[in-house]
Amino acid sequence: MWLKPEEVLLKNALKLWVTEKSNDYFVLQRRRGYGEDSGGLTGLLVGTLDTVLDSTAKVAPFRILHQTPDSQVYWNIACGASLEEISKHWDWLQQNIIRTLAVFDSGEDITSFVQGKIRGLIAEEGTSASDEEDPERFREAVLRFELLFGVPQREKLVTYFSCSYWRGRVPNQGWIYLSTNFLCFYSYMLGNEVKLVYPWDEVSRLERTSSVLLAESIRVCVRGEDHFFSMLLRLQQTYLIMQQLADYTIVRFFDKETFNAEHPLANPLHVTQRALEIHARNQSFRAFFRLPQEENLCEVYESFLWVPFSHVNTLGKICVSENYLCFASQDGSQCHLIVPLWEVFSVELPDRSSRALTVCLRGKRALRFSEVRDFERLAATIRRKCRTAGSPQHFISNPDEEGVMVGQSQAVSTEALMNVFHPHDAENLDPKMLKERMKEQSWQIHFAEYGRGTGMFCTKKTRDLIVRGVPETLRGELWMLFSGAVHDMTSHPGYYGRLLEECMGSSSLACDEIERDLHRSLPEHPAFQSDTGISALRRVLTAYAHRNPKIGYCQAMNILTSVLLLYAKEEEAFWLLVAVCERMLPDYFNRRIIGALVDQAVFEELIREHLTQLTEHMTDLSFFSSVSLSWFLTLFISVLPIESAVNVVDCFFYDGIKAILQLGLAVLDYNIDNLLCCHDDAEAVTVLNRFFDSVTNKDSPLPVTVQQASSATANDKSIQKVDISNLIKEAYEKYGDIRTEEVENMRKRNKLYVIQTLEDTTKQNVLRVVAQDVKFSAAQLDELYMLFKRQHFVSCYWSVCSPALQNHDPSLPYLDQYQLDQSQFSSLFNLLQPWTTHTHARSLARSAFRLLDENGDGLLNFKDFICGLDILYNKSFTEKLTFLFKLHLQPGTQEYSAEDGVIRKCPERGRAKVDLQEYLKQWQEDLQRREGNIKDLPRINQVQFIGLTKTLYGVFHGDEEEESLYRAVARVTSLLLRMEEVGRKLQESSPQKTPQSTPTSTAQPETSPTLPTSPETETLAEGEGGQPESPVSQQETAPSHSDITPTSTSRPSTPTSSPTGTSSPVLDTPTDTPSSPSTVRDGDWSFSFEQILASLLNEPSVVRFFERAIDTDSLIAHARKNQLKDAH
């Protein structure tokens, strides 16, 4: 069958394929293991891999590749299960395609034509319809997915494929399941089960690769471990879906982007393969044509467009969105244009035989399309959208109406600052000005031939003019056009003025940072030595910070904006800044500059590919990442003189980041000999700095007072000058073959790696801080951190916009970047706590959270969490009992004066500015608290003590010494009650007033309160048949389980028989009645921690239980296995 053309890696694949037929353009190959040579060693190996495994995963034994004589790139265009089937495709190519290819001049044209023809065949055969999964079969796959991997039913399975997973050199045939949040694989062969479940948020590498054994496979790296999946019938399709799912995870969890309700990916519970494809297609469409984020690709048509300046029909695609009609050629002419639908006033159908239509535009222009498959539908679509497309309010606005845009006080600049401070002198006959006029004339000729404004044809000639340099008078207009900012401004009339009204005069952290950097923006230029330029810069930066608080203001934005203001009007500069920050350089301007780090990783890849000599000399290319950071962040403005840097900005707005990468490679290539002689990084930095100082713009018409070329190098004849135009031209000549699509794929691939590298850095810093305070091993801390981090994501997996996402803030210090709220903490705490407390698990986790949340912000960071866990796992019996004791103190009793030396609140972590003196004071008090005496702990009242005994019973439940532990608790509670009773008698007989800390009951008869017991001890008491007990037996029993709730003694109580044989009242105060130790009522009773500790120390079984070593690794493994199940 015909296949959608995709590149094939043949570096190591030739050993697996045998060429049967070939010509100048096509190759028919047979896979080894099929046919005549199947008996050879290689044939046996390949045949075994392809036939023993699941039949749906077999690689088709025959294929046809397309290749041009001047290219090393192969394209897989057809495959077949038999020689007869593939021969039919081969014969068709011979009869219908071969003769046509002879008329093309270049290999790129041939490849484009073949690809277009194959795609047309696929569309005609309707194979896309046959690719849809059988709904019944898919439902069965969903059930298998839920059963095998234990994921919640809410988890949406997107698709699944049969493939092989390579463990070492052994393939495991099975099925790969791709869901919204997980990559899963399952295989079971000959008793060997392989089950993998990896969240997309932990994937650090995802790429296609090849090796000697595996012709092509997908490599997935998770937590530093590589996994290879191969023998996929649709490897490219599988790879793209995996890439889209990983990118979707980054967008949701790390970028925290939200989608409107109509977006196909708005709800993670309903993500489908089609929704992912639509999202990816819309993104590519907007990026290629530089359209606003609101535009989506609605329809695509293949057609020919009559190009008047070449007098030929060029093959390409018509793309229609809500408000734009776009065309891009496929024949290598690099021709594309964008037509706003409000510029269309009629659509005609002049020739039905050639399936043609003519789109008439305002300004007496027309576009003629022919050979459009469904031309009538296209015509109807354009007519319908022309009626609904909103007409722009302005692009070229009336100068008289733009003097004041905001109220009466905010005057907005309507002229580019360069025109204000350096007006164009038409009578100047300076040679540089003559060259400038020649450039202007060249562009005027281009406008006359190719059009001007949004409907202009962009071709190779346009790029050539850009490389030569844009005239000063046209720079602002062309920047707006090529960046797509013109479309944003046109579709949002008055938006900038409204922003200024809302934000001017307001105060924020971003405003403070902007004020600080205003006078650091091109301080040498006269425009920014006056209030005119400074005020315009302030307004643009403040308006953008108000528009996009997620970015706000970041350093380097001021430098870029100041250059934009030189050549564009103030509102235009604002929209140019929007285009750069939100489309052309995504994720550049935030605290972690992820976008810049991603492009630096791309830059390193390109260095390895194009500058091999430099790569061999410098094994560690991270140096180039550090030195080139400012190149990317400021588009070379910070390292080049302004008169040269603007030429780089010209190319950037036309070609995007590709232009910056090309220029970076050209700079290194120009200095490669000097760099190879460097012995350290400092020498290399010096070489590059000298080079940038030597760069000039010999054609710049700017006055000498404005130019920033180094005066030292200007007078130094020994330094060879480098003209920026020549440098850019060389960059395009040597590295212009780098494709934008290739750069975007490299960006996606490296973004995963960059984010996980930053996450690893965060983890290492957190663990380094925490390791000093706990007794867990390094490996255990690593696992616990991953459980802590995963708990955050698990709680967000199945929510459209989870509030818990806000608990992750990369801008905070390392310790506070990930924090858990009470619900998240409770789930993880219950998985990891070392004791079985089913009946009180929820309340125990709630109390633990309240105790560990010392600053009361409702969030715990990893240090808070691990310190609490360390007490339960590794501390002594006294410290564990202290922790349990504190858990049962009521909320509000944990704040005491400085003299008490007990629980206090710390300054807010990362929430606001912290007073250093206050912080040091609290830190000192925290140290004192750690060293404090247990005497400082408050007394525990009756309700709290009952809760503590219940917790102890729950902790002991299921232990092998459960019975003896219950008896021990019963003895301790009985002993404590007797001690309290004796104390009351002594207080009543004493004429002196008792201390406030020892409450008494003088108004009621002598009573002895009852305490809870376990069911086992209750049974033991009943077994005595009511016979008098010995003193020993009295100590070994506890109050009846039915008397679990005490009451206050504010009214007379009726004595009842207790299991201890003593007379005691039935107390009937509810368990949850609060009782503060500081306001103990008459008749209430309480115990100090010292009393409880001393009593329990006399019980060896209790001490032995709490001193017993905890199997930390087993508990961690249990938590890791059940963390997803707990999310049900």
CSV table of C-alpha atoms in Angstrom, one decimal, residues 863-1085:
chain,number,residue,atom,x,y,z
A,863,LYS,CA,11.7,19.2,54.2
A,864,ASP,CA,8.6,19.5,56.4
A,865,PHE,CA,7.3,16.2,55.1
A,866,ILE,CA,10.6,14.3,55.4
A,867,CYS,CA,11.4,15.5,58.8
A,868,GLY,CA,8.0,14.3,60.1
A,869,LEU,CA,8.5,10.9,58.3
A,870,ASP,CA,12.1,10.7,59.7
A,871,ILE,CA,10.7,10.8,63.3
A,872,LEU,CA,8.4,7.9,62.6
A,873,TYR,CA,11.1,5.8,60.8
A,874,ASN,CA,14.4,6.6,62.5
A,875,LYS,CA,14.1,8.4,65.7
A,876,SER,CA,14.1,7.1,69.3
A,877,PHE,CA,11.1,5.9,71.3
A,878,THR,CA,10.9,9.2,73.2
A,879,GLU,CA,10.9,11.2,70.0
A,880,LYS,CA,8.2,9.0,68.4
A,881,LEU,CA,6.0,9.3,71.5
A,882,THR,CA,6.6,13.0,71.6
A,883,PHE,CA,5.4,13.3,68.0
A,884,LEU,CA,2.2,11.2,68.7
A,885,PHE,CA,1.6,13.3,71.9
A,886,LYS,CA,1.8,16.5,69.9
A,887,LEU,CA,-0.6,15.1,67.3
A,888,HIS,CA,-3.4,15.0,69.8
A,889,LEU,CA,-3.0,18.5,71.2
A,890,GLN,CA,-5.9,20.6,70.0
A,891,PRO,CA,-5.4,23.2,67.3
A,892,GLY,CA,-4.7,26.5,68.9
A,893,THR,CA,-2.8,25.0,71.8
A,894,GLN,CA,0.5,24.8,69.8
A,895,GLU,CA,1.3,28.5,70.0
A,896,TYR,CA,3.1,29.6,73.1
A,897,SER,CA,5.1,32.5,74.3
A,898,ALA,CA,8.9,32.7,73.8
A,899,GLU,CA,9.4,31.5,77.3
A,900,ASP,CA,7.7,28.2,76.7
A,901,GLY,CA,10.2,27.2,74.0
A,902,VAL,CA,7.6,25.1,72.1
A,903,ILE,CA,5.9,25.1,68.8
A,904,ARG,CA,6.1,28.5,67.0
A,905,LYS,CA,5.4,29.7,63.5
A,906,CYS,CA,8.2,30.5,61.1
A,907,PRO,CA,8.3,33.4,58.6
A,908,GLU,CA,6.3,32.9,55.4
A,909,ARG,CA,8.3,30.8,53.0
A,910,GLY,CA,8.5,32.4,49.6
A,911,ARG,CA,5.2,34.2,50.0
A,912,ALA,CA,6.4,37.7,50.7
A,913,LYS,CA,9.5,39.6,51.6
A,914,VAL,CA,10.9,38.3,54.9
A,915,ASP,CA,12.4,40.6,57.6
A,916,LEU,CA,15.9,39.3,58.0
A,917,GLN,CA,16.1,40.1,61.7
A,918,GLU,CA,12.8,38.4,62.3
A,919,TYR,CA,13.9,35.4,60.3
A,920,LEU,CA,17.2,35.0,62.3
A,921,LYS,CA,15.3,35.3,65.5
A,922,GLN,CA,12.8,32.6,64.6
A,923,TRP,CA,15.7,30.4,63.4
A,924,GLN,CA,17.4,30.8,66.7
A,925,GLU,CA,14.2,29.9,68.5
A,926,ASP,CA,13.8,26.9,66.3
A,927,LEU,CA,17.2,25.6,67.4
A,928,GLN,CA,16.2,26.2,71.0
A,929,ARG,CA,13.0,24.3,70.5
A,930,ARG,CA,14.9,21.3,69.1
A,931,GLU,CA,17.1,21.3,72.2
A,932,GLY,CA,14.2,22.1,74.5
A,933,ASN,CA,13.2,19.8,77.4
A,934,ILE,CA,10.2,17.6,77.3
A,935,LYS,CA,9.1,19.5,80.4
A,936,ASP,CA,8.1,22.3,78.1
A,937,LEU,CA,5.3,20.3,76.5
A,938,PRO,CA,1.8,21.3,77.6
A,939,ARG,CA,-0.4,18.8,79.6
A,940,ILE,CA,-2.9,16.7,77.6
A,941,ASN,CA,-6.5,16.8,78.7
A,942,GLN,CA,-9.0,14.0,78.9
A,943,VAL,CA,-10.4,14.1,75.4
A,944,GLN,CA,-6.9,14.4,73.9
A,945,PHE,CA,-5.6,11.5,76.0
A,946,ILE,CA,-8.4,9.3,74.9
A,947,GLY,CA,-7.5,10.1,71.3
A,948,LEU,CA,-3.9,9.2,72.1
A,949,THR,CA,-4.9,5.8,73.5
A,950,LYS,CA,-7.1,5.1,70.5
A,951,THR,CA,-4.2,5.9,68.2
A,952,LEU,CA,-1.9,3.5,70.2
A,953,TYR,CA,-4.5,0.7,69.8
A,954,GLY,CA,-4.6,1.4,66.1
A,955,VAL,CA,-0.9,1.5,65.8
A,956,PHE,CA,-0.6,-1.9,67.5
A,957,HIS,CA,-3.3,-3.5,65.5
A,958,GLY,CA,-2.1,-6.4,63.4
A,959,ASP,CA,1.3,-6.7,65.2
A,960,GLU,CA,2.5,-10.1,66.3
A,961,GLU,CA,2.6,-8.9,69.9
A,962,GLU,CA,-0.7,-7.2,69.6
A,963,GLU,CA,-2.2,-8.8,72.8
A,964,SER,CA,0.7,-7.9,75.0
A,965,LEU,CA,0.8,-4.4,73.6
A,966,TYR,CA,-2.9,-3.9,74.4
A,967,ARG,CA,-2.3,-5.2,77.9
A,968,ALA,CA,0.6,-2.8,78.3
A,969,VAL,CA,-1.6,0.2,77.3
A,970,ALA,CA,-4.3,-1.0,79.7
A,971,ARG,CA,-1.9,-1.1,82.6
A,972,VAL,CA,-0.5,2.3,81.8
A,973,THR,CA,-3.9,3.9,81.6
A,974,SER,CA,-5.0,2.3,84.8
A,975,LEU,CA,-1.9,3.4,86.5
A,976,LEU,CA,-2.2,7.0,85.3
A,977,LEU,CA,-5.8,7.2,86.5
A,978,ARG,CA,-4.9,6.0,89.9
A,979,MET,CA,-2.1,8.5,90.1
A,980,GLU,CA,-4.6,11.2,89.1
A,981,GLU,CA,-7.1,10.0,91.8
A,982,VAL,CA,-4.4,10.0,94.5
A,983,GLY,CA,-3.4,13.5,93.4
A,984,ARG,CA,-7.0,14.7,93.8
A,985,LYS,CA,-7.3,13.3,97.3
A,986,LEU,CA,-4.1,15.1,98.3
A,987,GLN,CA,-5.3,18.3,96.9
A,988,GLU,CA,-8.6,18.1,98.7
A,989,SER,CA,-6.9,17.4,102.0
A,990,SER,CA,-4.5,20.3,101.5
A,991,PRO,CA,-5.7,23.7,102.8
A,992,GLN,CA,-3.6,25.5,100.2
A,993,LYS,CA,-4.8,26.5,96.8
A,994,THR,CA,-3.6,24.0,94.2
A,995,PRO,CA,-1.6,25.2,91.2
A,996,GLN,CA,-3.4,26.0,88.1
A,997,SER,CA,-1.6,23.4,86.2
A,998,THR,CA,-3.2,20.6,88.4
A,999,PRO,CA,-7.0,20.9,88.1
A,1000,THR,CA,-9.1,19.6,91.0
A,1001,SER,CA,-12.7,18.7,91.6
A,1002,THR,CA,-13.9,20.1,94.9
A,1003,ALA,CA,-17.6,20.3,94.2
A,1004,GLN,CA,-18.2,16.6,93.3
A,1005,PRO,CA,-17.7,13.3,95.1
A,1006,GLU,CA,-14.5,11.4,94.5
A,1007,THR,CA,-14.6,9.9,91.1
A,1008,SER,CA,-12.2,8.0,88.9
A,1009,PRO,CA,-12.6,8.6,85.2
A,1010,THR,CA,-12.6,5.7,82.7
A,1011,LEU,CA,-10.6,5.3,79.6
A,1012,PRO,CA,-10.9,3.3,76.4
A,1013,THR,CA,-9.7,-0.2,76.0
A,1014,SER,CA,-9.3,-2.6,73.2
A,1015,PRO,CA,-11.9,-5.3,72.4
A,1016,GLU,CA,-9.4,-7.9,73.4
A,1017,THR,CA,-8.9,-6.5,76.9
A,1018,GLU,CA,-12.7,-6.1,77.3
A,1019,THR,CA,-13.0,-9.8,76.5
A,1020,LEU,CA,-10.3,-10.7,79.0
A,1021,ALA,CA,-12.2,-8.7,81.7
A,1022,GLU,CA,-15.5,-10.5,81.0
A,1023,GLY,CA,-13.7,-13.9,81.2
A,1024,GLU,CA,-13.0,-13.4,84.9
A,1025,GLY,CA,-16.7,-13.9,85.7
A,1026,GLY,CA,-16.8,-10.9,88.1
A,1027,GLN,CA,-14.5,-12.6,90.6
A,1028,PRO,CA,-12.3,-10.4,92.8
A,1029,GLU,CA,-9.0,-9.7,91.1
A,1030,SER,CA,-5.5,-9.7,92.5
A,1031,PRO,CA,-3.5,-6.5,92.4
A,1032,VAL,CA,-1.6,-7.8,89.4
A,1033,SER,CA,-4.7,-8.7,87.5
A,1034,GLN,CA,-6.2,-5.3,88.3
A,1035,GLN,CA,-3.2,-3.7,86.6
A,1036,GLU,CA,-3.4,-5.9,83.6
A,1037,THR,CA,-6.9,-4.9,82.7
A,1038,ALA,CA,-8.4,-1.6,81.4
A,1039,PRO,CA,-11.8,0.1,81.5
A,1040,SER,CA,-14.6,-1.3,79.5
A,1041,HIS,CA,-14.7,-0.6,75.8
A,1042,SER,CA,-18.2,0.7,76.2
A,1043,ASP,CA,-16.9,3.4,78.4
A,1044,ILE,CA,-14.8,4.9,75.6
A,1045,THR,CA,-16.1,8.4,76.0
A,1046,PRO,CA,-15.6,10.4,79.2
A,1047,THR,CA,-17.9,13.1,80.5
A,1048,SER,CA,-17.4,16.2,82.5
A,1049,THR,CA,-18.3,15.9,86.2
A,1050,SER,CA,-20.3,19.0,86.3
A,1051,ARG,CA,-23.3,17.0,87.5
A,1052,PRO,CA,-23.6,14.0,89.8
A,1053,SER,CA,-22.7,10.7,88.2
A,1054,THR,CA,-23.8,7.2,89.1
A,1055,PRO,CA,-21.0,4.9,90.0
A,1056,THR,CA,-20.7,1.8,87.9
A,1057,SER,CA,-18.6,-1.3,88.0
A,1058,SER,CA,-15.4,-1.0,86.1
A,1059,PRO,CA,-13.2,-3.9,84.9
A,1060,THR,CA,-10.6,-2.9,87.4
A,1061,GLY,CA,-13.0,-3.7,90.2
A,1062,THR,CA,-13.0,0.0,91.3
A,1063,SER,CA,-16.0,2.3,91.4
A,1064,SER,CA,-15.9,4.8,88.6
A,1065,PRO,CA,-18.4,7.0,86.9
A,1066,VAL,CA,-19.5,6.8,83.3
A,1067,LEU,CA,-18.4,10.0,81.7
A,1068,ASP,CA,-20.6,11.2,78.9
A,1069,THR,CA,-18.9,14.2,77.4
A,1070,PRO,CA,-18.6,13.8,73.6
A,1071,THR,CA,-15.1,12.9,72.3
A,1072,ASP,CA,-14.8,15.9,70.1
A,1073,THR,CA,-15.6,18.4,72.8
A,1074,PRO,CA,-12.6,20.8,72.9
A,1075,SER,CA,-10.8,21.3,76.1
A,1076,SER,CA,-7.8,23.5,76.4
A,1077,PRO,CA,-5.3,22.7,79.1
A,1078,SER,CA,-5.1,26.3,80.0
A,1079,THR,CA,-8.8,26.5,80.8
A,1080,VAL,CA,-9.5,23.1,82.4
A,1081,ARG,CA,-12.8,23.0,84.1
A,1082,ASP,CA,-13.5,21.8,87.6
A,1083,GLY,CA,-13.6,18.0,87.5
A,1084,ASP,CA,-11.5,17.6,84.3
A,1085,TRP,CA,-8.2,15.9,84.5
